[in-house]
Amino acid sequence: MGDYKAVFRCISGCQEEYPLDEVVYQCRECGSLLEVAHDMESLSNKSASQWKDTFNSRLGTTQWPYGSGIWSKKEWVIPDIDDENIVSMYEGNTNLFWAKRFGETLGMNDLWVKMCGNSHTGSFKDLGMTVLVSVVKQMMTMPNNPVKAVACASTGDTSAALAAYAAAAGIPSIVFLPQNKVSAAQLIQPIANGAHVLALDTDFDGCMQIVKELTKDNSLYLANSMNSLRIEGQKTVGIEIVRQFDWQVPDWIILPVGNLGNISATYKGLKLLLDLGIIDKMPRLVAAQAAKANPFYQSYQTGFEEKVSLAAQDTQASAIRIGDPVSYEKAVQAVQATNGIVEQASEHELANAAALADQTGMYT
């Protein structure tokens, strides 16, 4: 990838940096989250039209690894990883579905649904996990590497993605799930892929605390979205949506949010497009929460004066049943920078929307 480089960088003012092959999840100086920072000067050496041509030419190709919706944008993701260490199932490139009848039912003229559930394990989590597991695979080829396995806490989707990609790479995986709070389909996936599955008598936030403690031992690598490698893959959703609209920007993008990694990632991808002159405006981002697991919505109601944490209740939206979101600071930035909003949906509204979507051609 030539001169393109990336590092971990603290998101706060201290600007500490770390190599991407270092086992680090938070700034060692101030404790803030990290992000993958790219050499924007090098990326800017290509014009907007040249980047568009590059990505369009790779779409659907069988040339490894560029057929993947993530690795087709390798220069913008992890530019200096060796191709032979990339673990990919050609994830991404998911359908952008014109939900015409569904939109009309809701009184909307032009509603499109990004079908991330068409991905390998059934969720957008694949987009981040291909990046994280690929970097771990490369780390494990290096001398004095401490990492022996990967681990995550999950409400289902993250564990399925981690187990699948770790199995493809031949890396042991351990997943921590809240007992009796994960669907059967989501439980079967990591078991089938050979992960060590532990069901704990707690909620997701309790599982997350345990995993954070265990991964202080550097032999166990943390695979949750507080690890900013995941965000690099997930940010391609926003980029892909814009490309599918022929590089035009939609007015709004609505995302379900739990741990807040997805909205943070989508904003990061869109901001990169803006900084490189490929788009000239940002869409407004909407963070959608279940009313029974709505800490981000409650924070938004006070203008994000402080982070709200709570005990999430049972909800049909089990994948976002999270009461103490890790990526809070990044998500606040995403909402504020795009003049976005945060909304909540009751259990009745969730069920009704799913039924309406199904009756107009989707499967929710």
CSV table of C-alpha atoms in Angstrom, one decimal:
chain,number,residue,atom,x,y,z
A,1,MET,CA,0.0,0.0,0.0
A,2,GLY,CA,3.0,2.3,-0.4
A,3,ASP,CA,3.1,5.3,1.8
A,4,TYR,CA,-0.3,4.8,3.5
A,5,LYS,CA,0.1,4.4,7.2
A,6,ALA,CA,-2.2,4.1,10.3
A,7,VAL,CA,-1.8,4.1,14.1
A,8,PHE,CA,-3.9,4.0,17.2
A,9,ARG,CA,-4.4,7.6,18.6
A,10,CYS,CA,-6.1,8.8,21.7
A,11,ILE,CA,-9.4,10.6,21.0
A,12,SER,CA,-8.8,13.2,23.8
A,13,GLY,CA,-6.4,16.1,23.7
A,14,CYS,CA,-3.3,14.2,24.8
A,15,GLN,CA,-2.9,12.6,21.3
A,16,GLU,CA,-0.9,9.6,22.4
A,17,GLU,CA,-0.1,7.1,19.6
A,18,TYR,CA,0.5,3.4,19.5
A,19,PRO,CA,1.3,0.9,16.7
A,20,LEU,CA,-1.6,-1.2,15.5
A,21,ASP,CA,0.1,-4.4,16.4
A,22,GLU,CA,0.4,-3.3,20.1
A,23,VAL,CA,-2.0,-4.8,22.6
A,24,VAL,CA,-3.7,-1.6,23.8
A,25,TYR,CA,-7.4,-0.6,24.0
A,26,GLN,CA,-7.4,2.7,25.9
A,27,CYS,CA,-4.9,5.5,26.2
A,28,ARG,CA,-2.3,4.7,28.8
A,29,GLU,CA,-1.9,8.4,29.7
A,30,CYS,CA,-5.5,9.5,30.2
A,31,GLY,CA,-7.7,6.3,29.9
A,32,SER,CA,-9.7,7.6,26.9
A,33,LEU,CA,-10.7,5.4,24.0
A,34,LEU,CA,-8.4,5.1,21.0
A,35,GLU,CA,-9.2,5.4,17.3
A,36,VAL,CA,-7.3,4.3,14.2
A,37,ALA,CA,-5.8,7.5,12.7
A,38,HIS,CA,-4.7,7.5,9.1
A,39,ASP,CA,-2.1,9.6,7.3
A,40,MET,CA,-4.5,12.0,5.7
A,41,GLU,CA,-1.7,13.9,3.8
A,42,SER,CA,-0.9,10.6,1.9
A,43,LEU,CA,-4.5,9.8,1.3
A,44,SER,CA,-5.1,13.3,-0.1
A,45,ASN,CA,-2.5,12.7,-2.8
A,46,LYS,CA,-5.2,10.9,-4.7
A,47,SER,CA,-8.1,13.0,-6.0
A,48,ALA,CA,-11.7,12.3,-5.2
A,49,SER,CA,-12.3,11.0,-8.7
A,50,GLN,CA,-9.3,8.7,-8.5
A,51,TRP,CA,-10.5,7.2,-5.2
A,52,LYS,CA,-14.0,6.6,-6.7
A,53,ASP,CA,-12.4,4.9,-9.8
A,54,THR,CA,-10.3,2.7,-7.5
A,55,PHE,CA,-13.2,1.5,-5.4
A,56,ASN,CA,-15.5,1.1,-8.3
A,57,SER,CA,-13.0,-1.0,-10.2
A,58,ARG,CA,-12.6,-3.4,-7.3
A,59,LEU,CA,-16.3,-4.1,-6.8
A,60,GLY,CA,-17.1,-7.8,-7.0
A,61,THR,CA,-13.6,-8.7,-8.2
A,62,THR,CA,-12.0,-12.1,-7.4
A,63,GLN,CA,-8.6,-10.5,-6.9
A,64,TRP,CA,-7.7,-11.2,-3.3
A,65,PRO,CA,-8.7,-9.4,-1.0
A,66,TYR,CA,-10.3,-6.6,-3.0
A,67,GLY,CA,-13.7,-8.3,-3.6
A,68,SER,CA,-14.6,-7.8,0.1
A,69,GLY,CA,-16.6,-4.6,0.8
A,70,ILE,CA,-14.1,-3.8,3.5
A,71,TRP,CA,-10.8,-4.8,1.9
A,72,SER,CA,-11.7,-3.1,-1.4
A,73,LYS,CA,-10.9,0.0,0.8
A,74,LYS,CA,-7.8,-1.4,2.3
A,75,GLU,CA,-5.9,1.9,2.1
A,76,TRP,CA,-8.6,3.5,4.3
A,77,VAL,CA,-8.8,0.6,6.7
A,78,ILE,CA,-5.5,-1.2,7.6
A,79,PRO,CA,-3.2,-0.1,4.7
A,80,ASP,CA,0.0,-2.0,5.8
A,81,ILE,CA,-1.4,-5.4,6.6
A,82,ASP,CA,0.0,-8.3,4.5
A,83,ASP,CA,-2.6,-9.7,2.1
A,84,GLU,CA,-1.9,-13.3,3.2
A,85,ASN,CA,-2.9,-12.4,6.8
A,86,ILE,CA,-6.3,-11.0,5.9
A,87,VAL,CA,-9.1,-13.2,7.1
A,88,SER,CA,-12.1,-12.4,4.9
A,89,MET,CA,-15.3,-14.1,3.7
A,90,TYR,CA,-16.0,-11.3,1.2
A,91,GLU,CA,-18.2,-9.6,3.7
A,92,GLY,CA,-19.8,-6.2,2.9
A,93,ASN,CA,-21.2,-5.3,-0.5
A,94,THR,CA,-24.7,-5.9,1.1
A,95,ASN,CA,-27.9,-4.9,-0.7
A,96,LEU,CA,-29.3,-1.4,-0.4
A,97,PHE,CA,-33.0,-2.3,-0.7
A,98,TRP,CA,-35.5,0.3,-1.9
A,99,ALA,CA,-38.3,-0.3,0.7
A,100,LYS,CA,-40.8,1.5,-1.4
A,101,ARG,CA,-44.1,0.1,0.0
A,102,PHE,CA,-42.7,0.1,3.6
A,103,GLY,CA,-41.8,3.7,3.2
A,104,GLU,CA,-45.2,4.6,1.8
A,105,THR,CA,-46.8,2.8,4.8
A,106,LEU,CA,-44.8,5.1,7.1
A,107,GLY,CA,-45.5,8.2,5.0
A,108,MET,CA,-41.9,8.4,3.6
A,109,ASN,CA,-41.2,9.0,0.0
A,110,ASP,CA,-37.8,7.5,-0.4
A,111,LEU,CA,-36.9,4.9,2.2
A,112,TRP,CA,-33.9,2.6,1.6
A,113,VAL,CA,-32.7,-0.2,4.0
A,114,LYS,CA,-29.1,-1.3,4.2
A,115,MET,CA,-29.4,-5.1,4.5
A,116,CYS,CA,-26.4,-5.8,6.7
A,117,GLY,CA,-28.1,-9.0,7.8
A,118,ASN,CA,-27.1,-10.5,4.5
A,119,SER,CA,-23.6,-10.7,5.7
A,120,HIS,CA,-21.8,-14.0,6.5
A,121,THR,CA,-23.0,-14.5,10.1
A,122,GLY,CA,-26.1,-12.4,9.8
A,123,SER,CA,-25.1,-8.9,11.1
A,124,PHE,CA,-22.9,-5.9,10.5
A,125,LYS,CA,-20.5,-7.2,13.1
A,126,ASP,CA,-18.7,-9.2,10.4
A,127,LEU,CA,-17.5,-5.9,8.9
A,128,GLY,CA,-15.4,-5.1,12.0
A,129,MET,CA,-14.4,-8.6,12.9
A,130,THR,CA,-12.6,-9.3,9.6
A,131,VAL,CA,-10.3,-6.4,10.4
A,132,LEU,CA,-9.7,-7.3,14.1
A,133,VAL,CA,-9.0,-11.0,13.4
A,134,SER,CA,-6.8,-10.1,10.4
A,135,VAL,CA,-4.6,-7.9,12.6
A,136,VAL,CA,-4.5,-10.5,15.3
A,137,LYS,CA,-3.4,-13.1,12.7
A,138,GLN,CA,-0.6,-10.8,11.6
A,139,MET,CA,0.4,-10.1,15.2
A,140,MET,CA,0.7,-13.9,15.9
A,141,THR,CA,3.3,-14.2,13.1
A,142,MET,CA,5.5,-11.7,14.9
A,143,PRO,CA,8.3,-12.5,17.4
A,144,ASN,CA,7.5,-12.1,21.1
A,145,ASN,CA,3.8,-11.8,20.3
A,146,PRO,CA,1.8,-12.5,23.6
A,147,VAL,CA,-1.6,-13.1,22.0
A,148,LYS,CA,-2.9,-16.7,22.2
A,149,ALA,CA,-6.7,-16.3,21.8
A,150,VAL,CA,-9.4,-13.7,21.2
A,151,ALA,CA,-12.4,-13.0,23.5
A,152,CYS,CA,-15.5,-10.9,23.6
A,153,ALA,CA,-18.7,-10.2,25.6
A,154,SER,CA,-21.8,-10.4,23.5
A,155,THR,CA,-25.6,-10.4,23.2
A,156,GLY,CA,-25.2,-12.7,20.2
A,157,ASP,CA,-24.1,-11.0,17.0
A,158,THR,CA,-20.5,-10.1,18.1
A,159,SER,CA,-19.9,-13.7,19.4
A,160,ALA,CA,-21.1,-15.2,16.1
A,161,ALA,CA,-18.9,-13.0,14.1
A,162,LEU,CA,-15.8,-13.5,16.3
A,163,ALA,CA,-16.2,-17.3,16.4
A,164,ALA,CA,-16.6,-17.5,12.6
A,165,TYR,CA,-13.6,-15.4,11.7
A,166,ALA,CA,-11.4,-16.9,14.4
A,167,ALA,CA,-12.3,-20.4,13.1
A,168,ALA,CA,-11.4,-19.3,9.6
A,169,ALA,CA,-8.0,-18.0,10.9
A,170,GLY,CA,-7.4,-21.0,13.2
A,171,ILE,CA,-7.3,-18.8,16.3
A,172,PRO,CA,-9.0,-19.9,19.5
A,173,SER,CA,-11.9,-17.8,20.6
A,174,ILE,CA,-13.8,-17.4,23.9
A,175,VAL,CA,-17.2,-15.7,24.2
A,176,PHE,CA,-19.1,-14.6,27.3
A,177,LEU,CA,-22.9,-14.4,26.9
A,178,PRO,CA,-25.6,-13.4,29.4
A,179,GLN,CA,-27.4,-16.6,30.3
A,180,ASN,CA,-30.9,-17.0,28.8
A,181,LYS,CA,-30.7,-13.6,27.2
A,182,VAL,CA,-29.4,-14.7,23.8
A,183,SER,CA,-31.5,-16.1,21.0
A,184,ALA,CA,-31.1,-19.8,20.1
A,185,ALA,CA,-29.9,-18.9,16.6
A,186,GLN,CA,-27.2,-16.6,18.0
A,187,LEU,CA,-26.1,-19.2,20.6
A,188,ILE,CA,-25.7,-22.0,18.0
A,189,GLN,CA,-23.4,-20.0,15.8
A,190,PRO,CA,-20.3,-19.7,18.1
A,191,ILE,CA,-20.8,-23.3,19.4
A,192,ALA,CA,-20.8,-24.6,15.8
A,193,ASN,CA,-17.7,-22.6,15.0
A,194,GLY,CA,-15.8,-24.2,17.9
A,195,ALA,CA,-15.6,-21.2,20.3
A,196,HIS,CA,-15.4,-21.7,24.0
A,197,VAL,CA,-18.8,-20.4,25.1
A,198,LEU,CA,-19.5,-19.3,28.6
A,199,ALA,CA,-23.0,-18.4,29.7
A,200,LEU,CA,-22.9,-16.1,32.8
A,201,ASP,CA,-25.7,-15.3,35.3
A,202,THR,CA,-25.5,-11.5,34.5
A,203,ASP,CA,-26.4,-9.1,31.7
A,204,PHE,CA,-24.2,-7.9,28.8
A,205,ASP,CA,-22.6,-5.2,30.9
A,206,GLY,CA,-21.6,-7.7,33.6
A,207,CYS,CA,-20.1,-9.9,30.9
A,208,MET,CA,-18.2,-6.9,29.5
A,209,GLN,CA,-16.7,-6.1,32.9
A,210,ILE,CA,-15.4,-9.6,33.2
A,211,VAL,CA,-13.9,-9.7,29.7
A,212,LYS,CA,-12.2,-6.3,30.3
A,213,GLU,CA,-10.6,-7.8,33.5
A,214,LEU,CA,-9.5,-11.0,31.8
A,215,THR,CA,-8.0,-9.3,28.8
A,216,LYS,CA,-5.6,-7.3,31.0
A,217,ASP,CA,-3.6,-10.5,30.5
A,218,ASN,CA,-2.2,-9.8,27.0
A,219,SER,CA,-2.5,-13.4,26.0
A,220,LEU,CA,-6.2,-12.8,25.6
A,221,TYR,CA,-7.1,-10.2,23.0
A,222,LEU,CA,-10.2,-8.1,23.5
A,223,ALA,CA,-12.6,-8.1,20.5
A,224,ASN,CA,-15.4,-5.8,21.6
A,225,SER,CA,-16.1,-2.5,19.9
A,226,MET,CA,-14.0,-0.5,22.4
A,227,ASN,CA,-11.2,-2.0,20.4
A,228,SER,CA,-11.0,0.5,17.6
A,229,LEU,CA,-9.9,-2.0,15.0
A,230,ARG,CA,-13.5,-3.1,14.8
A,231,ILE,CA,-14.6,0.4,14.0
A,232,GLU,CA,-12.3,0.5,10.9
A,233,GLY,CA,-14.3,-2.3,9.3
A,234,GLN,CA,-17.7,-1.0,10.4
A,235,LYS,CA,-17.0,2.5,9.1
A,236,THR,CA,-17.3,1.1,5.6
A,237,VAL,CA,-21.1,0.9,6.0
A,238,GLY,CA,-21.4,4.7,5.6
A,239,ILE,CA,-18.9,4.7,2.7
A,240,GLU,CA,-20.7,1.9,1.0
A,241,ILE,CA,-24.1,3.5,1.3
A,242,VAL,CA,-22.8,6.7,-0.4
A,243,ARG,CA,-21.2,4.7,-3.2
A,244,GLN,CA,-24.4,2.8,-3.7
A,245,PHE,CA,-26.2,6.1,-4.1
A,246,ASP,CA,-23.7,7.0,-6.9
A,247,TRP,CA,-21.6,9.0,-4.4
A,248,GLN,CA,-24.6,11.1,-3.3
A,249,VAL,CA,-25.4,11.6,0.4
A,250,PRO,CA,-28.8,10.6,1.8
A,251,ASP,CA,-30.5,13.1,4.1
A,252,TRP,CA,-30.7,10.8,7.1
A,253,ILE,CA,-29.2,7.5,8.2
A,254,ILE,CA,-30.9,5.7,11.1
A,255,LEU,CA,-29.0,3.2,13.1
A,256,PRO,CA,-30.0,0.9,16.0
A,257,VAL,CA,-27.6,1.4,18.8
A,258,GLY,CA,-26.6,-0.5,21.9
A,259,ASN,CA,-22.8,-0.3,22.7
A,260,LEU,CA,-22.7,2.7,20.3
A,261,GLY,CA,-19.9,1.3,18.1
A,262,ASN,CA,-21.9,1.3,14.9
A,263,ILE,CA,-23.0,4.9,14.9
A,264,SER,CA,-19.4,6.0,15.9
A,265,ALA,CA,-18.1,3.9,13.0
A,266,THR,CA,-20.6,5.2,10.4
A,267,TYR,CA,-19.7,8.7,11.3
A,268,LYS,CA,-16.0,8.0,11.0
A,269,GLY,CA,-16.4,6.6,7.5
A,270,LEU,CA,-18.6,9.6,6.4
A,271,LYS,CA,-16.2,12.1,7.9
A,272,LEU,CA,-13.3,10.5,5.9
A,273,LEU,CA,-15.4,10.9,2.7
A,274,LEU,CA,-15.9,14.6,3.6
A,275,ASP,CA,-12.3,15.2,4.5
A,276,LEU,CA,-11.1,13.8,1.1
A,277,GLY,CA,-13.6,15.9,-0.8
A,278,ILE,CA,-15.6,13.0,-2.1
A,279,ILE,CA,-18.8,14.4,-0.5
A,280,ASP,CA,-19.6,18.0,0.4
A,281,LYS,CA,-22.1,17.5,3.2
A,282,MET,CA,-22.9,15.0,6.0
A,283,PRO,CA,-26.2,13.2,6.5
A,284,ARG,CA,-28.0,13.6,9.8
A,285,LEU,CA,-27.5,10.5,11.9
A,286,VAL,CA,-30.2,9.1,14.1
A,287,ALA,CA,-29.4,6.7,17.0
A,288,ALA,CA,-32.4,4.5,17.7
A,289,GLN,CA,-32.8,2.7,21.1
A,290,ALA,CA,-35.3,0.3,22.6
A,291,ALA,CA,-37.2,2.2,25.4
A,292,LYS,CA,-36.3,-0.6,27.8
A,293,ALA,CA,-32.5,-0.2,27.1
A,294,ASN,CA,-32.2,3.5,26.5
A,295,PRO,CA,-29.2,5.1,28.3
A,296,PHE,CA,-28.1,7.1,25.3
A,297,TYR,CA,-31.5,8.4,24.7
A,298,GLN,CA,-31.7,9.6,28.4
A,299,SER,CA,-28.3,11.3,28.0
A,300,TYR,CA,-29.5,13.0,24.8
A,301,GLN,CA,-32.5,14.4,26.7
A,302,THR,CA,-30.2,16.4,28.9
A,303,GLY,CA,-28.0,17.6,26.0
A,304,PHE,CA,-25.4,14.9,26.9
A,305,GLU,CA,-24.6,16.7,30.2
A,306,GLU,CA,-23.4,13.3,31.6
A,307,LYS,CA,-23.3,9.7,30.6
A,308,VAL,CA,-26.3,7.7,31.8
A,309,SER,CA,-25.8,4.0,32.8
A,310,LEU,CA,-28.7,1.8,33.8
A,311,ALA,CA,-29.8,-1.8,34.1
A,312,ALA,CA,-31.3,-2.7,30.7
A,313,GLN,CA,-34.6,-4.5,30.8
A,314,ASP,CA,-35.9,-7.3,28.7
A,315,THR,CA,-36.6,-6.2,25.1
A,316,GLN,CA,-37.4,-7.8,21.8
A,317,ALA,CA,-34.3,-6.0,20.5
A,318,SER,CA,-32.0,-8.3,22.5
A,319,ALA,CA,-28.9,-7.4,20.4
A,320,ILE,CA,-29.0,-3.8,21.8
A,321,ARG,CA,-30.0,-4.7,25.3
A,322,ILE,CA,-27.1,-2.7,26.8
A,323,GLY,CA,-27.2,-0.3,29.7
A,324,ASP,CA,-23.6,0.9,29.9
A,325,PRO,CA,-22.4,1.6,26.4
A,326,VAL,CA,-18.6,1.6,25.9
A,327,SER,CA,-18.4,4.0,22.9
A,328,TYR,CA,-20.4,6.8,24.5
A,329,GLU,CA,-17.9,9.7,23.8
A,330,LYS,CA,-17.5,8.7,20.1
A,331,ALA,CA,-21.3,8.4,19.7
A,332,VAL,CA,-21.9,11.8,21.2
A,333,GLN,CA,-19.5,13.3,18.7
A,334,ALA,CA,-21.3,11.6,15.9
A,335,VAL,CA,-24.7,12.9,16.9
A,336,GLN,CA,-23.5,16.4,17.6
A,337,ALA,CA,-21.3,16.8,14.5
A,338,THR,CA,-24.1,15.7,12.2
A,339,ASN,CA,-26.9,17.6,13.9
A,340,GLY,CA,-28.4,14.2,14.6
A,341,ILE,CA,-30.9,13.0,17.1
A,342,VAL,CA,-31.5,10.1,19.5
A,343,GLU,CA,-34.9,8.4,19.6
A,344,GLN,CA,-36.4,5.4,21.4
A,345,ALA,CA,-39.0,2.8,20.4
A,346,SER,CA,-41.4,1.0,22.7
A,347,GLU,CA,-41.9,-2.7,22.5
A,348,HIS,CA,-45.2,-2.2,20.7
A,349,GLU,CA,-43.5,0.1,18.1
A,350,LEU,CA,-40.7,-2.4,17.6
A,351,ALA,CA,-43.2,-5.2,16.9
A,352,ASN,CA,-45.4,-3.1,14.7
A,353,ALA,CA,-42.5,-1.9,12.6
A,354,ALA,CA,-41.2,-5.4,12.1
A,355,ALA,CA,-44.7,-6.6,11.1
A,356,LEU,CA,-45.1,-3.8,8.6
A,357,ALA,CA,-41.7,-4.4,7.1
A,358,ASP,CA,-42.4,-8.1,6.7
A,359,GLN,CA,-45.7,-7.4,5.0
A,360,THR,CA,-44.0,-5.2,2.4
A,361,GLY,CA,-41.2,-7.6,1.4
A,362,MET,CA,-38.6,-7.7,4.1
A,363,TYR,CA,-37.9,-10.4,6.7
A,364,THR,CA,-37.2,-9.0,10.1
